[in-house]
mmCIF file with all atom_site columns, C-alpha atoms in Angstrom:
data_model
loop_
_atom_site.group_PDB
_atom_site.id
_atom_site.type_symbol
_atom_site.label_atom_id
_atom_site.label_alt_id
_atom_site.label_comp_id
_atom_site.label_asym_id
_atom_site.label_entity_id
_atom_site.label_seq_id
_atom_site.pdbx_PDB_ins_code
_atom_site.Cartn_x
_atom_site.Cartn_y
_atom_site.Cartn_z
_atom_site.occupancy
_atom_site.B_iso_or_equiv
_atom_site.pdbx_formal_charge
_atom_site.auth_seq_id
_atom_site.auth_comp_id
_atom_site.auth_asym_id
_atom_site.auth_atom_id
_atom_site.pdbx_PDB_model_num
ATOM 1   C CA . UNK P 1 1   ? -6.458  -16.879 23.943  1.00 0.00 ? 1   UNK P CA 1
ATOM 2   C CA . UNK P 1 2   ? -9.529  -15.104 21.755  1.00 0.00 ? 2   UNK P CA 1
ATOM 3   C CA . UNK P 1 3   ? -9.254  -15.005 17.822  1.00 0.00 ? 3   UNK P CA 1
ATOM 4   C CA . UNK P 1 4   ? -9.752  -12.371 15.543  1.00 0.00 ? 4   UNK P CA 1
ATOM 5   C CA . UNK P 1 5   ? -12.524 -11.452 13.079  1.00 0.00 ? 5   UNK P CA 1
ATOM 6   C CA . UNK P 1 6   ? -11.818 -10.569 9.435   1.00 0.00 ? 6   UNK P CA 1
ATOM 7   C CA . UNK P 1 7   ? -13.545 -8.885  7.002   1.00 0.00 ? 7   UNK P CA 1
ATOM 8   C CA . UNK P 1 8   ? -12.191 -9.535  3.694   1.00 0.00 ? 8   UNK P CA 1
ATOM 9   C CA . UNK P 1 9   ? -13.847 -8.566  -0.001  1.00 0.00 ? 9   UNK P CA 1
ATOM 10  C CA . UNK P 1 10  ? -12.650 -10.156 -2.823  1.00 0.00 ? 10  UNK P CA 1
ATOM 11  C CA . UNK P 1 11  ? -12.867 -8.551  -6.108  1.00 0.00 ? 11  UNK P CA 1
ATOM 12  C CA . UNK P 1 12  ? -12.465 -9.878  -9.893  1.00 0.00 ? 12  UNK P CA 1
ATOM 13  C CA . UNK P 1 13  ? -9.499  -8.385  -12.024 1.00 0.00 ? 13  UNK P CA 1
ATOM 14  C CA . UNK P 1 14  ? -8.675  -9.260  -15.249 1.00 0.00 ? 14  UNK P CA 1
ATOM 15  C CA . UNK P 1 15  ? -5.105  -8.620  -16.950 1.00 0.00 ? 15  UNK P CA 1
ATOM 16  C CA . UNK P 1 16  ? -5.213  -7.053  -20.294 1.00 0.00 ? 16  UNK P CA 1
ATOM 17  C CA . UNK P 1 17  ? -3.169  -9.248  -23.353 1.00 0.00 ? 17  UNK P CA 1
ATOM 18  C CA . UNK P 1 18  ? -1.557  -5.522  -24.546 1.00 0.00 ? 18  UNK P CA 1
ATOM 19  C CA . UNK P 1 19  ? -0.253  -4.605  -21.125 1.00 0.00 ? 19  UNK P CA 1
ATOM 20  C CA . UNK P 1 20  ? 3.022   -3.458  -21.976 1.00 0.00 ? 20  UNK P CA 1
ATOM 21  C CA . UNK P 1 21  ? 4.436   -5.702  -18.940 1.00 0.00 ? 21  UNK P CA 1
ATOM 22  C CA . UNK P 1 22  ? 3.061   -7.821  -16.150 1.00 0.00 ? 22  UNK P CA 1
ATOM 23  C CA . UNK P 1 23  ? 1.485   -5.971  -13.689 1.00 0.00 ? 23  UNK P CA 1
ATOM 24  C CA . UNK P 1 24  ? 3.288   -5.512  -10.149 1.00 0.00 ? 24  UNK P CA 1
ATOM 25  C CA . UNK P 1 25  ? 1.257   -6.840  -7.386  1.00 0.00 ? 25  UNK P CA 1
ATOM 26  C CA . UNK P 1 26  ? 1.696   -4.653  -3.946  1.00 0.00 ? 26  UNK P CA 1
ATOM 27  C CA . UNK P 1 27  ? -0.022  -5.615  -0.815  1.00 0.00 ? 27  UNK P CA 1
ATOM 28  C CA . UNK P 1 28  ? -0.527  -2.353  1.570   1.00 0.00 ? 28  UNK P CA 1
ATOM 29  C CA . UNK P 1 29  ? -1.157  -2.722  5.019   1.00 0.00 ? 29  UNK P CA 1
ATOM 30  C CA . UNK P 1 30  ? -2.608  -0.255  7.639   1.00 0.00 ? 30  UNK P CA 1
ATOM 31  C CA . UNK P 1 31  ? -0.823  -1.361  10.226  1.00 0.00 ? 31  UNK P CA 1
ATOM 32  C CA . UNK P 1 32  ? -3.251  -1.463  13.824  1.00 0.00 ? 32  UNK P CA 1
ATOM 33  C CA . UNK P 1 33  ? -3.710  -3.782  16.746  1.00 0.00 ? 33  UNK P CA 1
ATOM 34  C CA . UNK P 1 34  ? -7.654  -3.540  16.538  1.00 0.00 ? 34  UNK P CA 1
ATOM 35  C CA . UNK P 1 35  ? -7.886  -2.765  12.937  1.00 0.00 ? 35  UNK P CA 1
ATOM 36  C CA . UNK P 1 36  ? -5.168  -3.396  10.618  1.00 0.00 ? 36  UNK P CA 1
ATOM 37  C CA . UNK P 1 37  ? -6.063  -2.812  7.042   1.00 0.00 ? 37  UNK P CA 1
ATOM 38  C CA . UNK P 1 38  ? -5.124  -4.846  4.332   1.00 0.00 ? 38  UNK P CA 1
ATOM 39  C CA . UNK P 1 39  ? -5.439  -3.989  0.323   1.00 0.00 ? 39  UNK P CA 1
ATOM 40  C CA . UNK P 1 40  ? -3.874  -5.733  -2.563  1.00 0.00 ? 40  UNK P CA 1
ATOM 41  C CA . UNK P 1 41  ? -3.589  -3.956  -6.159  1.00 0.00 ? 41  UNK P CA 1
ATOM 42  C CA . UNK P 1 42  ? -2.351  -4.888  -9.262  1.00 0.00 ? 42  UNK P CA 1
ATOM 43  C CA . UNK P 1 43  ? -0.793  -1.991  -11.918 1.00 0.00 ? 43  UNK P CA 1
ATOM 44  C CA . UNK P 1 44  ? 1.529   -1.883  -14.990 1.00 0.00 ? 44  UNK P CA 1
ATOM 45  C CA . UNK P 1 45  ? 3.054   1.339   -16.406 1.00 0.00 ? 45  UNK P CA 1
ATOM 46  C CA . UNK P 1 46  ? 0.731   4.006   -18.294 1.00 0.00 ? 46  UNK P CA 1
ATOM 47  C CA . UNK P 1 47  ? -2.414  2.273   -17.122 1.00 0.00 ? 47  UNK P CA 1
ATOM 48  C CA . UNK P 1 48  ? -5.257  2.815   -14.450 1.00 0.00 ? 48  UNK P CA 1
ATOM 49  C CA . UNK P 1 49  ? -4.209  0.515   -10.947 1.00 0.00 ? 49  UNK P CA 1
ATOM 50  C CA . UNK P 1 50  ? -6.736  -2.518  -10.896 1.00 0.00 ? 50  UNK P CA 1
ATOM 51  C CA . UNK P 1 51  ? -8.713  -3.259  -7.030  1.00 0.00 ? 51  UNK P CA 1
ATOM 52  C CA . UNK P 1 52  ? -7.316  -7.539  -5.922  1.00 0.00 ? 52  UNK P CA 1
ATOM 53  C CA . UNK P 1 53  ? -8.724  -7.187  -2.669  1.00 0.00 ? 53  UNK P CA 1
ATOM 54  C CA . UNK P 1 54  ? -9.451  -5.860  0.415   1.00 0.00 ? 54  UNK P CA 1
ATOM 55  C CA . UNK P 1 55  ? -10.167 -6.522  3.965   1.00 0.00 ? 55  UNK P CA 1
ATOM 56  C CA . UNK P 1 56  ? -9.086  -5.517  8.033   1.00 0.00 ? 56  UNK P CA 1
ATOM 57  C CA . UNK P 1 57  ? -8.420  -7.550  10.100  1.00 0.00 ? 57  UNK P CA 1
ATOM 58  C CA . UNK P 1 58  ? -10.085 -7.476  13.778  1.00 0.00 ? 58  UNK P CA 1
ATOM 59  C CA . UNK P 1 59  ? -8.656  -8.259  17.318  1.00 0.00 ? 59  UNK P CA 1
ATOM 60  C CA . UNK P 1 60  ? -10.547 -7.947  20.639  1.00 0.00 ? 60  UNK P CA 1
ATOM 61  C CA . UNK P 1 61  ? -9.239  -4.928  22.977  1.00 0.00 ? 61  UNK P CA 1
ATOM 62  C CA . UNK P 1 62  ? -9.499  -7.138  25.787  1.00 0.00 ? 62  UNK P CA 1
ATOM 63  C CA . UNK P 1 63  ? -7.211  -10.227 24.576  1.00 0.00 ? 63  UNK P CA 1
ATOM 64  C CA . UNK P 1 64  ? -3.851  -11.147 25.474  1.00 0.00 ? 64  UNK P CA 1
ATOM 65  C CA . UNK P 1 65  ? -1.256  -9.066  23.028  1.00 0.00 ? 65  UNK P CA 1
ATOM 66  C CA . UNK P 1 66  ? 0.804   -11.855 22.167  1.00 0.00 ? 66  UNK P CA 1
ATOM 67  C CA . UNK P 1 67  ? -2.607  -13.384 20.829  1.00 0.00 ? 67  UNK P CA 1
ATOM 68  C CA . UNK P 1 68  ? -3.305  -10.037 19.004  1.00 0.00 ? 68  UNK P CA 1
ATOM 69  C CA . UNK P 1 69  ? -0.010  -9.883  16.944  1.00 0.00 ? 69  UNK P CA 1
ATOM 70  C CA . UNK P 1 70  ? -0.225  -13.825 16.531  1.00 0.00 ? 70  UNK P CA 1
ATOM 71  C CA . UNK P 1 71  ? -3.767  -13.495 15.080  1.00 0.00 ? 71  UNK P CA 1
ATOM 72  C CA . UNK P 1 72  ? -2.511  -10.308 12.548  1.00 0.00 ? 72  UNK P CA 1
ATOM 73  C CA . UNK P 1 73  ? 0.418   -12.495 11.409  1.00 0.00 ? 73  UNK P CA 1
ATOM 74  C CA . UNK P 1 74  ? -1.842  -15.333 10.243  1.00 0.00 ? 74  UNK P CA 1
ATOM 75  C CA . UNK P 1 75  ? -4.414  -13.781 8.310   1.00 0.00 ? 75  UNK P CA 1
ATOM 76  C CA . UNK P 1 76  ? -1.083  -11.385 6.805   1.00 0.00 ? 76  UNK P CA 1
ATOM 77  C CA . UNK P 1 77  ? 0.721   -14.445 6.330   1.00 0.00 ? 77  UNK P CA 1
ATOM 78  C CA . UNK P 1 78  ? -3.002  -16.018 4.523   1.00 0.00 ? 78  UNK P CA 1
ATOM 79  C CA . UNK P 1 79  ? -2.981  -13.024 2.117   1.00 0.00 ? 79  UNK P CA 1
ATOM 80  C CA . UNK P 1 80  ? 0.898   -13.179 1.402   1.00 0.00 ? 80  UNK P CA 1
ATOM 81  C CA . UNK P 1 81  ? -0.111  -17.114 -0.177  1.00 0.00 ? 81  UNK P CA 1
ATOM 82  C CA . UNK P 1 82  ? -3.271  -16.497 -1.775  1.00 0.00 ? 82  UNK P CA 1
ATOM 83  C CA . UNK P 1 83  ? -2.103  -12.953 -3.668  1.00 0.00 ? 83  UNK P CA 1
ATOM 84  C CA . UNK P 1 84  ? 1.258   -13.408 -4.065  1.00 0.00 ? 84  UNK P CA 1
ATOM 85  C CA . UNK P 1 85  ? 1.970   -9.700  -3.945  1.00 0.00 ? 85  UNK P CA 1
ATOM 86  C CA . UNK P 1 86  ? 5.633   -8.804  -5.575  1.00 0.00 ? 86  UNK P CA 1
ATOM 87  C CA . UNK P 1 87  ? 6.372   -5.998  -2.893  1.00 0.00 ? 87  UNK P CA 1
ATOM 88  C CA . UNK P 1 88  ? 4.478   -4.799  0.321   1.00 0.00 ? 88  UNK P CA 1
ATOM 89  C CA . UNK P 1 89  ? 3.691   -1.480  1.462   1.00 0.00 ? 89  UNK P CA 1
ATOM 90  C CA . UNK P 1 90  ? 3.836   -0.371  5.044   1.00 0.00 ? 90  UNK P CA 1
ATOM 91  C CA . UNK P 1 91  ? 2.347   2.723   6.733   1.00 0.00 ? 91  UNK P CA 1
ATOM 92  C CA . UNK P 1 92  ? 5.533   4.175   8.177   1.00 0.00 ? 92  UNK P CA 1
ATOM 93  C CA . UNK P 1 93  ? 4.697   5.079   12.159  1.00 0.00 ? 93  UNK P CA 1
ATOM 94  C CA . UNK P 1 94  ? 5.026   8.325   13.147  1.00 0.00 ? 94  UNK P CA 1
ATOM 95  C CA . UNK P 1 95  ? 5.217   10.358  16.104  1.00 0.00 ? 95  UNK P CA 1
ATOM 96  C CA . UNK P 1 96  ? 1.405   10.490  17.710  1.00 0.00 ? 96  UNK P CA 1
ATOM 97  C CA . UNK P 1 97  ? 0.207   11.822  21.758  1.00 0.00 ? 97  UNK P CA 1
ATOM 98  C CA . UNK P 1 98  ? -1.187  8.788   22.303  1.00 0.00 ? 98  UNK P CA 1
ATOM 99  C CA . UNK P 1 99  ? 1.991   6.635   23.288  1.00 0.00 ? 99  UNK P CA 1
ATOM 100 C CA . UNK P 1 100 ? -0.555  3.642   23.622  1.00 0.00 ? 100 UNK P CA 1
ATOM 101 C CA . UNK P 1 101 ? -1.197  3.779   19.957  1.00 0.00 ? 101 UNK P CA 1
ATOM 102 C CA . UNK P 1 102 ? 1.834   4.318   18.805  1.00 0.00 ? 102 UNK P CA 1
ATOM 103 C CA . UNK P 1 103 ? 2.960   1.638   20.372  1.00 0.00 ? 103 UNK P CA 1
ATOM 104 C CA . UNK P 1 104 ? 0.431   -0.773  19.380  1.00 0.00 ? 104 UNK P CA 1
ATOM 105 C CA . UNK P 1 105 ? 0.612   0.381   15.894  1.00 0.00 ? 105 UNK P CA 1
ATOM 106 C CA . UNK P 1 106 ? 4.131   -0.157  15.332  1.00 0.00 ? 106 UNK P CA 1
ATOM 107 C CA . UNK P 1 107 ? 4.091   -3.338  17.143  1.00 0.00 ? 107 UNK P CA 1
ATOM 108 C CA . UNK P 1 108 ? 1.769   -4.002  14.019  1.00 0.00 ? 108 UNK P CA 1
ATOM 109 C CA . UNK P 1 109 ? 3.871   -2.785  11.423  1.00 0.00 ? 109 UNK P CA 1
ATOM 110 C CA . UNK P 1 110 ? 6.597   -5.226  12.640  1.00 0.00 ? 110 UNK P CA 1
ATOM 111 C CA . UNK P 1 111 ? 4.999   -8.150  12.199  1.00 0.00 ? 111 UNK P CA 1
ATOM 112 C CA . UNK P 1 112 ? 4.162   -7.276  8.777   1.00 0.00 ? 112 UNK P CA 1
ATOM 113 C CA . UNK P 1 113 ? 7.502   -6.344  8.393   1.00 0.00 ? 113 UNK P CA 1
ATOM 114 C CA . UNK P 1 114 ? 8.712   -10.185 9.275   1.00 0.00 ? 114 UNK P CA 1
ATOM 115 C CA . UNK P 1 115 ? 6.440   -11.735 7.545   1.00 0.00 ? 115 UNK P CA 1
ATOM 116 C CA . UNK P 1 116 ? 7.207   -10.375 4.468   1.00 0.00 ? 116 UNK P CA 1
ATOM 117 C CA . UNK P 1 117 ? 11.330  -10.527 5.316   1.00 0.00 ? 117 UNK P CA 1
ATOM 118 C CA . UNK P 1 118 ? 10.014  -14.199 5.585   1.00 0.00 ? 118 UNK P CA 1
ATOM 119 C CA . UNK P 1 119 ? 9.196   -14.361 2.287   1.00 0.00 ? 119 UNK P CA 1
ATOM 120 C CA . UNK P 1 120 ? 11.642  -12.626 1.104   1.00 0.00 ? 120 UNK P CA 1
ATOM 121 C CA . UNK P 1 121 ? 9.710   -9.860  0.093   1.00 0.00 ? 121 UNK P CA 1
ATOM 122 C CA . UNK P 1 122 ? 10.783  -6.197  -0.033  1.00 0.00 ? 122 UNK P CA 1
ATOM 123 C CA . UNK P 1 123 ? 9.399   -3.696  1.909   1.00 0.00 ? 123 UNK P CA 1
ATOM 124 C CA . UNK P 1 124 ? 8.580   -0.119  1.874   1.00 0.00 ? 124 UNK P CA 1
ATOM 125 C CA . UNK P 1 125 ? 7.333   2.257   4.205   1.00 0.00 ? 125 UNK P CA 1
ATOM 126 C CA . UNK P 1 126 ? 5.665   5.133   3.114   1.00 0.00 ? 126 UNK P CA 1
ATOM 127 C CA . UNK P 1 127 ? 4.629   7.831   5.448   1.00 0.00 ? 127 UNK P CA 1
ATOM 128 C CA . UNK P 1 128 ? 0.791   9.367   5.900   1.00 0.00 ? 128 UNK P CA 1
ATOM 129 C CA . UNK P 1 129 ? 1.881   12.544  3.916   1.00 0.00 ? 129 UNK P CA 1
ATOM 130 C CA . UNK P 1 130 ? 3.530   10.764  1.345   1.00 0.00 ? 130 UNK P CA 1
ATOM 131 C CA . UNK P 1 131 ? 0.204   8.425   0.829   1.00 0.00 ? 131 UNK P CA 1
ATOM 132 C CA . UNK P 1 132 ? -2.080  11.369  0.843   1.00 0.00 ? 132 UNK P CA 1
ATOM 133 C CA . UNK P 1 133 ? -0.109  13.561  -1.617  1.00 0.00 ? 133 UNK P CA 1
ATOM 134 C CA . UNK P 1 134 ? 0.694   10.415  -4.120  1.00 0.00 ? 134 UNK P CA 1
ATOM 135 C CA . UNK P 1 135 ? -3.129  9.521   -4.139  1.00 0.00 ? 135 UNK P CA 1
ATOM 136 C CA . UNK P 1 136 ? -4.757  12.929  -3.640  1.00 0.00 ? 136 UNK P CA 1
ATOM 137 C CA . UNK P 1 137 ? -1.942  15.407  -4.635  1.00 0.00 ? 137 UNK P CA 1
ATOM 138 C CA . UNK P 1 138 ? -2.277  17.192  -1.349  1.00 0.00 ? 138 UNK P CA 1
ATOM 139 C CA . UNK P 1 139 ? 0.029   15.843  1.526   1.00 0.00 ? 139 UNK P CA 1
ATOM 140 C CA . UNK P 1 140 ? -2.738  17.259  4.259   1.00 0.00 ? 140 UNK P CA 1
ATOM 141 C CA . UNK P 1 141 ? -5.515  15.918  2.575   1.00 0.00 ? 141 UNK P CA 1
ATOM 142 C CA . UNK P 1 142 ? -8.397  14.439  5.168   1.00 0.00 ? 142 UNK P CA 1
ATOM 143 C CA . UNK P 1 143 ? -9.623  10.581  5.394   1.00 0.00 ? 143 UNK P CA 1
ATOM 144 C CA . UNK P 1 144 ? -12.612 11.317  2.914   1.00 0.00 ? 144 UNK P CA 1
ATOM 145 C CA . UNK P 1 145 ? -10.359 12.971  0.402   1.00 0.00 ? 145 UNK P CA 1
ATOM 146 C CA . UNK P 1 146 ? -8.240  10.100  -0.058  1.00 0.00 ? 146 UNK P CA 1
ATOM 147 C CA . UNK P 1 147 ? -11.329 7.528   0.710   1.00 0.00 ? 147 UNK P CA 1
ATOM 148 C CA . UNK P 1 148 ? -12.836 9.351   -2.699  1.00 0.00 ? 148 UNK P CA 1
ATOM 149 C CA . UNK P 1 149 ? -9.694  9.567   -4.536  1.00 0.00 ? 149 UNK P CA 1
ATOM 150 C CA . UNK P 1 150 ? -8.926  5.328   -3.986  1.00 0.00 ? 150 UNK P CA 1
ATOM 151 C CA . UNK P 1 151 ? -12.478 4.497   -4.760  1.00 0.00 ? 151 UNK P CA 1
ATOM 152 C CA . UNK P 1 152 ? -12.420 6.892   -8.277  1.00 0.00 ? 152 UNK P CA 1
ATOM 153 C CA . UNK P 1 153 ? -9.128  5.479   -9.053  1.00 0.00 ? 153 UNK P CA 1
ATOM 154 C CA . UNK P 1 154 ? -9.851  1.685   -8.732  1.00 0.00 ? 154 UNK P CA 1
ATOM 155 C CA . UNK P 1 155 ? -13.511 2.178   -10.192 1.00 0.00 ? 155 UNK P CA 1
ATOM 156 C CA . UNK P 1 156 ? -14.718 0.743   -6.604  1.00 0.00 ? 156 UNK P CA 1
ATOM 157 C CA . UNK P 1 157 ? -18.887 1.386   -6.751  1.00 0.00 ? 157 UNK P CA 1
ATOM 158 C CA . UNK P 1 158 ? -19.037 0.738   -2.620  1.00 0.00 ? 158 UNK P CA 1
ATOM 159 C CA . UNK P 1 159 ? -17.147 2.798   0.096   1.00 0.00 ? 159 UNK P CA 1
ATOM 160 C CA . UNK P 1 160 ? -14.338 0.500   1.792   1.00 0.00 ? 160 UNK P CA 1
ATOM 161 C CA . UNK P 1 161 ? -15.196 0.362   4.970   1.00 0.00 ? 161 UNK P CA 1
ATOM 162 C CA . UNK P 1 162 ? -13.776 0.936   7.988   1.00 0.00 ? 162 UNK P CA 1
ATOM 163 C CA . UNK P 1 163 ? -11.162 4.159   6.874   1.00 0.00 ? 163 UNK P CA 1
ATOM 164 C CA . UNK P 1 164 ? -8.141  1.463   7.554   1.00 0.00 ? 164 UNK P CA 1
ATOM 165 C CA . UNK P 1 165 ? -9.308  -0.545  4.190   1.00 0.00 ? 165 UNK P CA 1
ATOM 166 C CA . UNK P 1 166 ? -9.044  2.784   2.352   1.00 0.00 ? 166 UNK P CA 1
ATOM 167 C CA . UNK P 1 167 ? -5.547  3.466   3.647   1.00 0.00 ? 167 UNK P CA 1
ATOM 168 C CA . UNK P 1 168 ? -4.488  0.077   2.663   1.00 0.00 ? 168 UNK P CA 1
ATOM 169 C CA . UNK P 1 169 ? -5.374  0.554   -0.741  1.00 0.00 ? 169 UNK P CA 1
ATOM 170 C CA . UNK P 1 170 ? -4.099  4.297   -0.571  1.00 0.00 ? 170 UNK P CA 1
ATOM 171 C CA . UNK P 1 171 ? -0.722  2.355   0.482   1.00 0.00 ? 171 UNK P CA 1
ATOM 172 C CA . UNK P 1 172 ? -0.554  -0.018  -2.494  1.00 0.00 ? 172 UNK P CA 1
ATOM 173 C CA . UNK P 1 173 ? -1.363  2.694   -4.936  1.00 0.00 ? 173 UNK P CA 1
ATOM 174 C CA . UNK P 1 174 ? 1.478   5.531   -3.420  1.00 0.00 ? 174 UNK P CA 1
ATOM 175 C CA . UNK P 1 175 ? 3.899   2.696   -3.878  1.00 0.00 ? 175 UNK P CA 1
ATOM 176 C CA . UNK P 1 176 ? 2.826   1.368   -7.101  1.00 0.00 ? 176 UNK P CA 1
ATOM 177 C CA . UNK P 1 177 ? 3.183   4.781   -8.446  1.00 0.00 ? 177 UNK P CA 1
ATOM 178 C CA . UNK P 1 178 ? 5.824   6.015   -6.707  1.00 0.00 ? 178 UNK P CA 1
ATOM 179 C CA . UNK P 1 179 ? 8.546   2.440   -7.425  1.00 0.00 ? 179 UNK P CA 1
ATOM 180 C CA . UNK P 1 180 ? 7.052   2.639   -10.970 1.00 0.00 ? 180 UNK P CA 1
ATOM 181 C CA . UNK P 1 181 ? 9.130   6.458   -11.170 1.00 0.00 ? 181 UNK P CA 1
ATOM 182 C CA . UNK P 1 182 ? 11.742  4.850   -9.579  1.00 0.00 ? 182 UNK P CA 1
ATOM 183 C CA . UNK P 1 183 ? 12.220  2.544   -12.018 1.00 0.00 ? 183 UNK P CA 1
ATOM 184 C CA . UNK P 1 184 ? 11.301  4.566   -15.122 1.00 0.00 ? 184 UNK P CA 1
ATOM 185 C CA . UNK P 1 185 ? 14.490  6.714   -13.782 1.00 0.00 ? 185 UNK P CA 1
ATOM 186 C CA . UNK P 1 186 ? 16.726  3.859   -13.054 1.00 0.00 ? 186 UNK P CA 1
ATOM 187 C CA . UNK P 1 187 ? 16.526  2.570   -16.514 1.00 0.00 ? 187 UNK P CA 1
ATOM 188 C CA . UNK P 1 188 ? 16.815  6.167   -17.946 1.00 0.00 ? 188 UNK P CA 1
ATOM 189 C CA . UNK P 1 189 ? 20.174  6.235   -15.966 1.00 0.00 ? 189 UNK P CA 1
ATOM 190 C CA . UNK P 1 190 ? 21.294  2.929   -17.395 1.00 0.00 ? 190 UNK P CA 1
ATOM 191 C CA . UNK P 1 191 ? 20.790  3.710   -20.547 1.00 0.00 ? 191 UNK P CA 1
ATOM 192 C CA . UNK P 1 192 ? 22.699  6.998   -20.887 1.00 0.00 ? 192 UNK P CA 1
ATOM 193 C CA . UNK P 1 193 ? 19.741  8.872   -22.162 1.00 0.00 ? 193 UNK P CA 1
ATOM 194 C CA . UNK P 1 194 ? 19.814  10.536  -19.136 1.00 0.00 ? 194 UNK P CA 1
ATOM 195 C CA . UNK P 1 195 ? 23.050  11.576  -19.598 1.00 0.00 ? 195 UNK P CA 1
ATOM 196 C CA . UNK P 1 196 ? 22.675  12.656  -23.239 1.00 0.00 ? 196 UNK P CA 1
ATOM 197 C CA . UNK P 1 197 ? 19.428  14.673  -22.762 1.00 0.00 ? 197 UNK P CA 1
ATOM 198 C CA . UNK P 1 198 ? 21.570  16.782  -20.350 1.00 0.00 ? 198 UNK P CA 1
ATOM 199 C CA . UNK P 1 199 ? 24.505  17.176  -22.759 1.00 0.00 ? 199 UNK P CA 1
ATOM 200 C CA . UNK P 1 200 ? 21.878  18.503  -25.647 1.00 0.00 ? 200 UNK P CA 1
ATOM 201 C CA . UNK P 1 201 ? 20.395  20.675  -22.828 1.00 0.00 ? 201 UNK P CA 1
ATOM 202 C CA . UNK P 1 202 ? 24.150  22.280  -21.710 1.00 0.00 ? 202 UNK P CA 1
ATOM 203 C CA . UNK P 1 203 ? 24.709  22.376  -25.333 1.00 0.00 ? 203 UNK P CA 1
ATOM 204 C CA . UNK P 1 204 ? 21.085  24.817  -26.062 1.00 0.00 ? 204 UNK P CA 1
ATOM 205 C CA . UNK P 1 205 ? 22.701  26.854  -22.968 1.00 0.00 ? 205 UNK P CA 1
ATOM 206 C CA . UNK P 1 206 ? 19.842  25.239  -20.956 1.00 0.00 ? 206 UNK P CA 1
ATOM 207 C CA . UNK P 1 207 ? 20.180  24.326  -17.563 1.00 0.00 ? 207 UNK P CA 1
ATOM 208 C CA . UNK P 1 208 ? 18.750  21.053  -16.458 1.00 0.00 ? 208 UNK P CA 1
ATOM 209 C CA . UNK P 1 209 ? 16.893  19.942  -13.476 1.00 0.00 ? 209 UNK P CA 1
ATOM 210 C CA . UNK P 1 210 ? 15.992  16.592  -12.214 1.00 0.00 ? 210 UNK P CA 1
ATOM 211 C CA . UNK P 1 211 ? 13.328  14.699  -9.733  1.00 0.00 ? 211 UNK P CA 1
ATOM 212 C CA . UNK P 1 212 ? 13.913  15.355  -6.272  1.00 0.00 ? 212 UNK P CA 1
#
């Protein structure tokens, strides 16, 4: 059976004292049999998301698939112990001409899938459109836009290479952003304030809207 090939950079990050809360950790993953891309980032409300790492991992065209998808479960498994991410972030597949790929890339995605269900991790799965608009604020935006968009926002000085690092990290930061909302309007909802900001609106004879 052949081995894979990763290509991994590591980067420093250092955790403010006055963050307002511990930063959430999300590992995103590009899911791919010959490239899957793998970027870990670290954010806290308010703040600018701060670059962990990033790296893709590499199988051989030509090797047995059960020794592909063994080989991506490893090194995921390998980056699940040494970051310690809280949730992880999953390109969502979607439908694609090339059956082959499709195929190959959500065979990907699954294992990434189990080995954070391992864990006992949650899981999201965000789709290409919802990655590009979170990041770029254009849900047709092209590979460079969101390659310059992840490298301004995590203050990166080199261009993660190949495209599937970028689209990790474009992963991480769509979720980060997008479970941080989530959660700023769960505990608005708890608290009633959500409730009570209506009332005052109905009150001024103004109608209220709401996230969708």
């Amino acid at each position: 059976m052949g081995g894979a090939r990763y290509d991994v950079v590591h980067w420093a990050h250092a955790v403010t004292l006055y963050a307002p809360s511990p930063p959430a950790r999300v590992l995103g993953i590009d899911p791919g049999l010959t490239r899957c891309g793998l970027g870990v980032v670290d954010g806290v409300p308010g703040r600018p998301p701060g670059l962990v790492a990033v790296g893709v991992i590499r199988t051989v065209a030509g090797d047995d698939i059960s020794a592909r998808l063994l080989a991506i479960e490893e090194e995921i498994e390998r980056w699940l112990t040494e970051y310690r991410p809280d949730t992880v972030a999953v390109e969502r597949v979607f439908s694609q001409r090339n059956v082959r790929t499709v195929m190959g890339t959500a065979q990907a995605g699954a294992v990434a899938i189990v080995c954070a269900a391992r864990r006992g991790l949650p899981v999201a799965l965000h789709t290409p459109s919802e990655v590009k608009a979170a990041v770029t604020g254009n849900g047709r935006a092209d590979k460079e836009q969101v390659t310059t968009m992840v490298m301004r926002l995590l203050r990166m000085p080199d261009r993660p290479r190949p495209a599937d690092a970028a689209d990790a990290l474009a992963l991480a930061i769509c979720h980060l952003w997008r479970d941080t909302a989530t959660q700023r309007r769960a505990a608005v909802a708890r608290s009633g304030l959500g409730t009570e900001a209506a009332g005052r609106a109905a009150r001024a004879g103004v109608r209220s809207g709401g996230d969708t």
